[in-house]
Coordinates of C-alpha atoms in Angstrom, one line a residue:
M1 CA -16.4 154.3 138.6
P2 CA -15.3 156.3 135.7
I3 CA -11.9 155.1 133.5
D4 CA -10.4 158.3 132.0
T5 CA -8.5 156.7 129.1
S6 CA -8.3 160.3 127.1
A7 CA -4.5 160.3 127.8
R8 CA -4.5 156.1 126.2
P9 CA -6.5 154.2 123.6
P10 CA -9.0 151.7 126.2
A11 CA -7.4 148.5 127.2
M12 CA -9.0 144.9 127.8
S13 CA -8.8 145.9 131.5
D14 CA -10.7 149.0 131.1
V15 CA -13.3 147.0 129.1
A16 CA -13.6 144.3 132.1
L17 CA -13.1 147.1 134.9
A18 CA -16.4 149.2 133.4
A19 CA -18.8 145.7 132.7
G20 CA -17.8 144.4 136.3
V21 CA -16.2 141.4 134.4
S22 CA -12.4 139.7 134.2
H23 CA -10.6 140.2 131.6
Q24 CA -10.3 136.5 131.3
T25 CA -14.6 137.3 130.3
V26 CA -13.6 139.8 128.3
S27 CA -11.0 138.2 125.8
R28 CA -13.8 134.9 125.7
V29 CA -16.3 138.0 124.3
L30 CA -13.9 139.3 121.0
N31 CA -13.4 135.8 121.1
G32 CA -17.1 134.2 120.2
H33 CA -16.9 131.7 122.8
P34 CA -20.0 130.1 124.0
S35 CA -19.4 129.7 127.1
V36 CA -20.1 133.3 128.1
R37 CA -23.7 134.2 129.4
P38 CA -26.3 136.5 127.5
E39 CA -26.3 139.1 129.8
T40 CA -22.4 139.3 130.5
R41 CA -22.1 139.3 126.6
E42 CA -24.3 142.0 126.4
R43 CA -23.0 143.7 129.2
V44 CA -19.3 143.0 127.8
Q45 CA -20.3 144.8 124.4
E46 CA -21.9 147.7 126.0
A47 CA -18.5 148.4 127.3
I48 CA -16.6 148.0 124.6
A49 CA -18.8 150.2 122.3
R50 CA -19.0 152.9 125.2
L51 CA -14.8 152.9 125.9
G52 CA -14.2 153.1 121.7
Y53 CA -12.3 149.7 123.0
R54 CA -9.9 148.4 120.0
R55 CA -7.5 145.7 119.6
N56 CA -4.3 145.6 119.6
S57 CA -3.8 143.5 116.5
A58 CA -0.1 143.2 116.5
A59 CA 0.3 142.4 120.5
R60 CA -2.5 139.6 119.5
T61 CA -0.2 138.1 116.7
L62 CA 2.4 138.5 118.4
V63 CA 1.2 136.2 121.2
T64 CA -1.2 133.9 118.3
R65 CA 1.4 134.0 115.5
R66 CA -1.5 134.6 113.5
T67 CA -2.8 137.8 111.9
D68 CA -6.1 136.4 110.8
T69 CA -5.3 136.9 107.5
L70 CA -5.7 135.1 104.0
G71 CA -3.5 136.5 101.0
V72 CA -5.7 135.5 97.7
V73 CA -4.1 136.1 94.1
T74 CA -6.5 135.9 90.9
P75 CA -6.3 136.7 87.4
A76 CA -7.4 140.3 86.6
S77 CA -10.1 138.7 84.9
A78 CA -14.1 140.5 84.6
L79 CA -15.2 137.0 83.7
Y80 CA -18.1 135.1 85.3
G81 CA -17.0 132.3 87.3
P82 CA -13.4 134.1 88.1
T83 CA -14.9 137.1 90.0
S84 CA -17.8 135.0 91.2
T85 CA -15.4 132.2 92.9
L86 CA -13.7 135.3 94.0
V87 CA -16.6 137.1 96.0
A88 CA -17.8 133.8 97.1
F89 CA -14.5 133.2 99.0
E90 CA -14.1 136.6 100.2
E91 CA -17.7 136.1 102.5
A92 CA -17.0 133.1 103.3
A93 CA -14.0 133.9 104.7
R94 CA -15.6 137.0 106.7
E95 CA -18.1 134.9 108.0
A96 CA -15.1 132.6 109.1
G97 CA -13.5 135.8 110.8
W98 CA -10.3 135.9 108.5
Y99 CA -10.0 139.7 106.9
V100 CA -8.5 139.2 102.8
S101 CA -5.7 141.1 101.0
V102 CA -6.1 140.6 97.4
A103 CA -3.7 140.7 94.3
T104 CA -5.0 140.8 90.6
M105 CA -2.3 139.4 88.2
R106 CA -3.0 139.9 84.3
R107 CA 0.1 137.7 83.8
F108 CA 1.8 134.8 85.7
T109 CA 5.0 133.5 85.6
A110 CA 7.4 132.1 88.1
E111 CA 9.1 135.3 89.2
S112 CA 5.4 137.8 89.1
M113 CA 4.4 134.8 91.4
R114 CA 7.4 134.5 93.3
T115 CA 7.6 138.8 93.8
T116 CA 3.0 138.1 94.4
V117 CA 3.8 135.5 97.3
E118 CA 6.7 137.4 99.1
H119 CA 4.3 140.8 99.7
F120 CA 2.1 138.3 101.6
L121 CA 4.8 136.5 103.2
D122 CA 6.0 139.8 104.3
Q123 CA 2.4 141.0 105.7
G124 CA 1.9 137.7 107.9
V125 CA -0.4 136.0 105.6
D126 CA -1.6 132.6 107.2
A127 CA -2.4 131.3 104.1
L128 CA -1.9 131.9 100.0
V129 CA -5.5 131.3 98.0
V130 CA -4.7 131.0 94.5
I131 CA -7.9 130.9 92.3
A132 CA -6.1 129.2 88.6
P133 CA -8.9 128.9 86.0
T134 CA -5.8 128.6 83.3
R135 CA -2.6 126.6 83.2
E136 CA -0.7 129.6 83.1
V137 CA -1.9 129.6 86.6
G138 CA -1.0 126.6 88.3
E139 CA 2.3 126.1 86.7
A140 CA 3.3 129.3 88.0
V141 CA 1.3 128.0 92.0
A142 CA 3.1 124.1 91.5
G143 CA 7.0 126.0 91.8
L144 CA 5.8 128.0 94.8
E145 CA 8.0 127.0 97.7
V146 CA 6.5 128.4 100.7
T147 CA 6.2 128.1 104.8
V148 CA 2.5 128.6 104.7
P149 CA -0.3 126.5 103.2
V150 CA -1.2 127.2 99.6
V151 CA -5.0 126.0 98.9
L152 CA -5.6 126.7 94.7
I153 CA -9.1 126.8 93.7
S154 CA -9.5 125.1 90.4
S155 CA -11.1 122.2 88.9
T156 CA -7.4 120.9 87.8
L157 CA -6.3 117.6 88.0
D158 CA -2.5 118.7 87.0
I159 CA -1.1 119.9 90.1
P160 CA 2.1 117.7 91.1
A161 CA 1.6 115.3 94.1
G162 CA 4.4 116.5 96.1
S163 CA 3.6 120.1 95.5
G164 CA 2.1 120.4 99.0
V165 CA -0.6 122.1 97.2
R166 CA -4.5 121.3 98.0
T167 CA -7.2 122.1 95.6
V168 CA -11.1 123.0 95.5
G169 CA -13.5 123.5 92.6
V170 CA -16.6 122.4 90.8
D171 CA -16.6 119.4 88.9
Q172 CA -16.6 120.9 85.7
R173 CA -16.7 117.0 84.1
L174 CA -19.3 116.1 85.3
G175 CA -21.4 119.2 84.9
A176 CA -20.5 118.5 80.9
R177 CA -21.7 115.4 81.4
L178 CA -24.7 116.3 82.5
A179 CA -25.4 119.1 79.8
T180 CA -24.4 116.0 76.9
R181 CA -26.9 113.3 79.1
H182 CA -29.9 115.9 79.4
L183 CA -29.3 116.6 75.2
L184 CA -28.9 113.3 74.8
A185 CA -32.2 112.1 76.3
R186 CA -34.2 114.3 74.7
G187 CA -33.5 111.8 71.4
H188 CA -30.9 113.5 69.7
S189 CA -27.7 111.6 68.1
S190 CA -25.4 113.9 68.6
V191 CA -24.4 116.9 70.6
L192 CA -21.7 119.7 69.3
H193 CA -19.8 121.2 71.6
V194 CA -18.6 124.6 71.6
A195 CA -15.5 124.9 73.0
G196 CA -14.0 127.5 75.1
P197 CA -10.3 128.8 74.8
L198 CA -8.4 125.1 76.1
D199 CA -5.7 126.9 78.0
W200 CA -8.4 127.2 80.5
Y201 CA -8.5 124.0 83.0
D202 CA -12.5 124.8 83.0
A203 CA -12.5 124.6 79.0
Q204 CA -10.4 121.3 79.3
D205 CA -12.3 119.8 81.3
R206 CA -15.7 120.7 80.0
L207 CA -14.5 119.0 76.5
A208 CA -13.4 116.1 78.0
G209 CA -16.6 115.3 80.4
W210 CA -18.4 115.6 76.6
R211 CA -16.3 113.2 75.5
E212 CA -17.1 111.1 78.0
E213 CA -20.9 111.2 77.7
C214 CA -20.5 111.0 74.2
A215 CA -18.6 108.0 74.6
A216 CA -20.4 106.2 77.1
A217 CA -23.8 106.7 75.3
G218 CA -21.9 105.1 72.3
V219 CA -23.3 108.2 69.8
H220 CA -21.3 109.8 67.4
V221 CA -18.9 112.4 68.8
P222 CA -18.3 115.0 66.8
P223 CA -15.3 117.8 66.0
P224 CA -15.9 120.1 68.8
V225 CA -15.4 124.0 67.8
T226 CA -13.3 125.8 69.8
A227 CA -13.9 129.6 70.6
G228 CA -13.5 132.3 73.3
W229 CA -15.7 132.9 75.8
T230 CA -17.8 135.9 75.2
A231 CA -20.8 136.3 73.4
D232 CA -19.2 137.5 70.3
S233 CA -17.4 134.2 69.5
G234 CA -20.7 132.9 70.0
Y235 CA -22.3 135.0 67.7
E236 CA -19.4 133.9 65.2
V237 CA -19.5 130.0 65.5
G238 CA -23.5 130.9 65.3
R239 CA -23.5 132.5 61.8
S240 CA -20.6 129.6 60.2
L241 CA -22.8 127.4 61.2
V242 CA -26.2 128.7 60.0
A243 CA -24.1 128.8 57.2
T244 CA -22.8 125.4 57.2
G245 CA -25.5 123.2 58.8
L246 CA -27.4 123.2 61.7
P247 CA -26.5 120.3 64.2
E248 CA -29.8 118.9 66.1
A249 CA -28.4 120.1 69.5
I250 CA -25.3 121.9 70.6
F251 CA -23.4 122.2 74.6
A252 CA -22.0 125.4 74.9
A253 CA -18.9 125.8 77.4
N254 CA -20.2 129.1 79.2
D255 CA -23.8 130.9 78.5
Q256 CA -22.0 134.0 76.9
L257 CA -21.8 131.8 74.2
A258 CA -24.6 130.5 74.3
L259 CA -26.2 134.2 74.1
G260 CA -23.9 134.7 71.4
L261 CA -25.8 131.3 69.5
E262 CA -28.9 132.8 70.5
H263 CA -28.4 135.8 68.4
A264 CA -27.1 134.2 64.7
F265 CA -30.0 131.7 65.3
W266 CA -32.5 134.8 66.0
E267 CA -31.1 136.7 63.1
A268 CA -31.3 133.5 60.4
G269 CA -34.5 132.4 61.7
V270 CA -34.4 129.6 63.5
Q271 CA -35.8 128.2 66.0
V272 CA -33.5 127.3 69.5
G273 CA -35.5 125.1 71.4
Q274 CA -37.3 123.4 68.0
D275 CA -34.6 123.4 65.4
V276 CA -31.5 123.4 67.3
A277 CA -31.6 122.2 71.6
L278 CA -29.2 124.6 73.3
V279 CA -27.4 124.3 76.7
G280 CA -25.2 126.4 78.4
F281 CA -23.0 126.2 81.1
D282 CA -22.9 128.5 84.4
D283 CA -26.3 129.7 84.6
E284 CA -25.2 133.6 85.3
V285 CA -27.5 136.6 85.9
G286 CA -29.5 136.8 83.8
S287 CA -29.4 133.4 81.6
A288 CA -33.3 132.6 82.2
H289 CA -34.2 135.8 80.3
Y290 CA -32.7 134.8 77.3
L291 CA -34.9 134.6 74.5
P292 CA -36.0 131.5 75.1
P293 CA -34.6 131.2 78.5
L294 CA -31.9 128.8 78.6
T295 CA -30.8 125.7 80.1
T296 CA -28.1 125.8 81.5
V297 CA -25.5 123.9 84.5
R298 CA -25.3 125.8 87.6
Q299 CA -22.2 126.5 89.7
D300 CA -22.6 126.7 93.5
F301 CA -20.1 129.6 94.2
V302 CA -21.4 129.7 97.9
R303 CA -20.7 126.3 98.6
L304 CA -17.1 126.3 96.6
G305 CA -16.4 129.4 99.2
G306 CA -17.4 127.4 101.8
L307 CA -15.1 124.5 101.4
A308 CA -12.3 126.3 100.5
V309 CA -12.2 128.0 103.3
D310 CA -12.5 125.0 105.7
V311 CA -9.6 123.4 103.5
V312 CA -8.2 126.4 104.9
R313 CA -8.7 126.2 108.5
Q314 CA -8.1 121.9 108.2
A315 CA -4.4 123.1 106.5
I316 CA -4.1 125.6 109.0
A317 CA -4.5 123.3 111.6
G318 CA -2.1 120.6 110.1
G319 CA -4.8 118.5 108.5
A320 CA -6.4 118.6 105.3
Q321 CA -3.4 117.0 103.4
P322 CA -2.8 117.8 99.5
G323 CA -3.9 115.0 97.6
A324 CA -7.1 114.6 95.1
P325 CA -9.4 117.7 94.7
R326 CA -12.2 118.1 96.1
L327 CA -15.1 119.1 94.2
V328 CA -18.5 120.4 94.4
P329 CA -21.3 118.9 92.1
P330 CA -22.5 121.2 89.5
E331 CA -26.2 120.7 88.7
I332 CA -28.2 120.9 85.6
V333 CA -31.6 123.6 85.3
V334 CA -33.6 122.7 82.3
R335 CA -35.5 125.9 80.3
R336 CA -37.1 126.5 77.1
S337 CA -33.6 126.3 74.7
S338 CA -33.2 122.9 75.2
G339 CA -36.9 121.6 74.2
V340 CA -40.1 122.0 75.1

């Protein structure tokens, strides 16, 4: 029979009546329960669309004590790593049925973090996720006292064991070791490292991994050159190296640094891949089209986002106890810049 919902929004009971099923069956369809027959599911979904039914999120929250919303804190940065991490996590969270509310911050202090966290707690988020590329962010997170799970996306090992924070990240040290090992395997007697800003965890870990691999191979460890993350910074380092003497091989802490190095070497008539071998880090969009194409370390951000969502899910359920970071292994992508 026709259902008149002109005076009120359609309810779940209206959907059940229109589809000729029980209230419980409608609930199972809405929650993606696998026990519903395909033809029944299709009938319920058709009734939902025809009636224009929308879930009452407030009522559902009162019953489940969950909002299916995650609060994400991230630096206000356009750099490849943090941005790719945020996109991958948001996509994985959405596929898992969570909404994501994002707060970007330019400065991380105890006070600014406290204000942001209180904002998310007022929204009733189920968990907090913090993308923490720098020591400043990690220190602010370590001091949090909240009643919801906190998951840090970072490679840092510096979070105190008693903080209750769960950590996931890409194994930056392994990536640096893979880059250095690849260059040494090409017959080079030493590898210069052009490091990123050392207040960044990734830069610290890539520096440490380079040193570890050089030590393991028993080769000379030249003093690293510390730079920024930008191609402009790499260009200036490249010009300096042309003036003072080229190394045999260079491991650059990210692809933008490598791009700037390639530019400076090209201007000086230095042939990358022949006169000097070069490896970057990130495998950012376009690195295969550098001249020459860049050998680099690829971070699997999709896998990282999925791992972070899994840890959030386990933490909400009472599992995934804080401990050592869960790390995603990177891989090296070999192209012409490291030699032909």
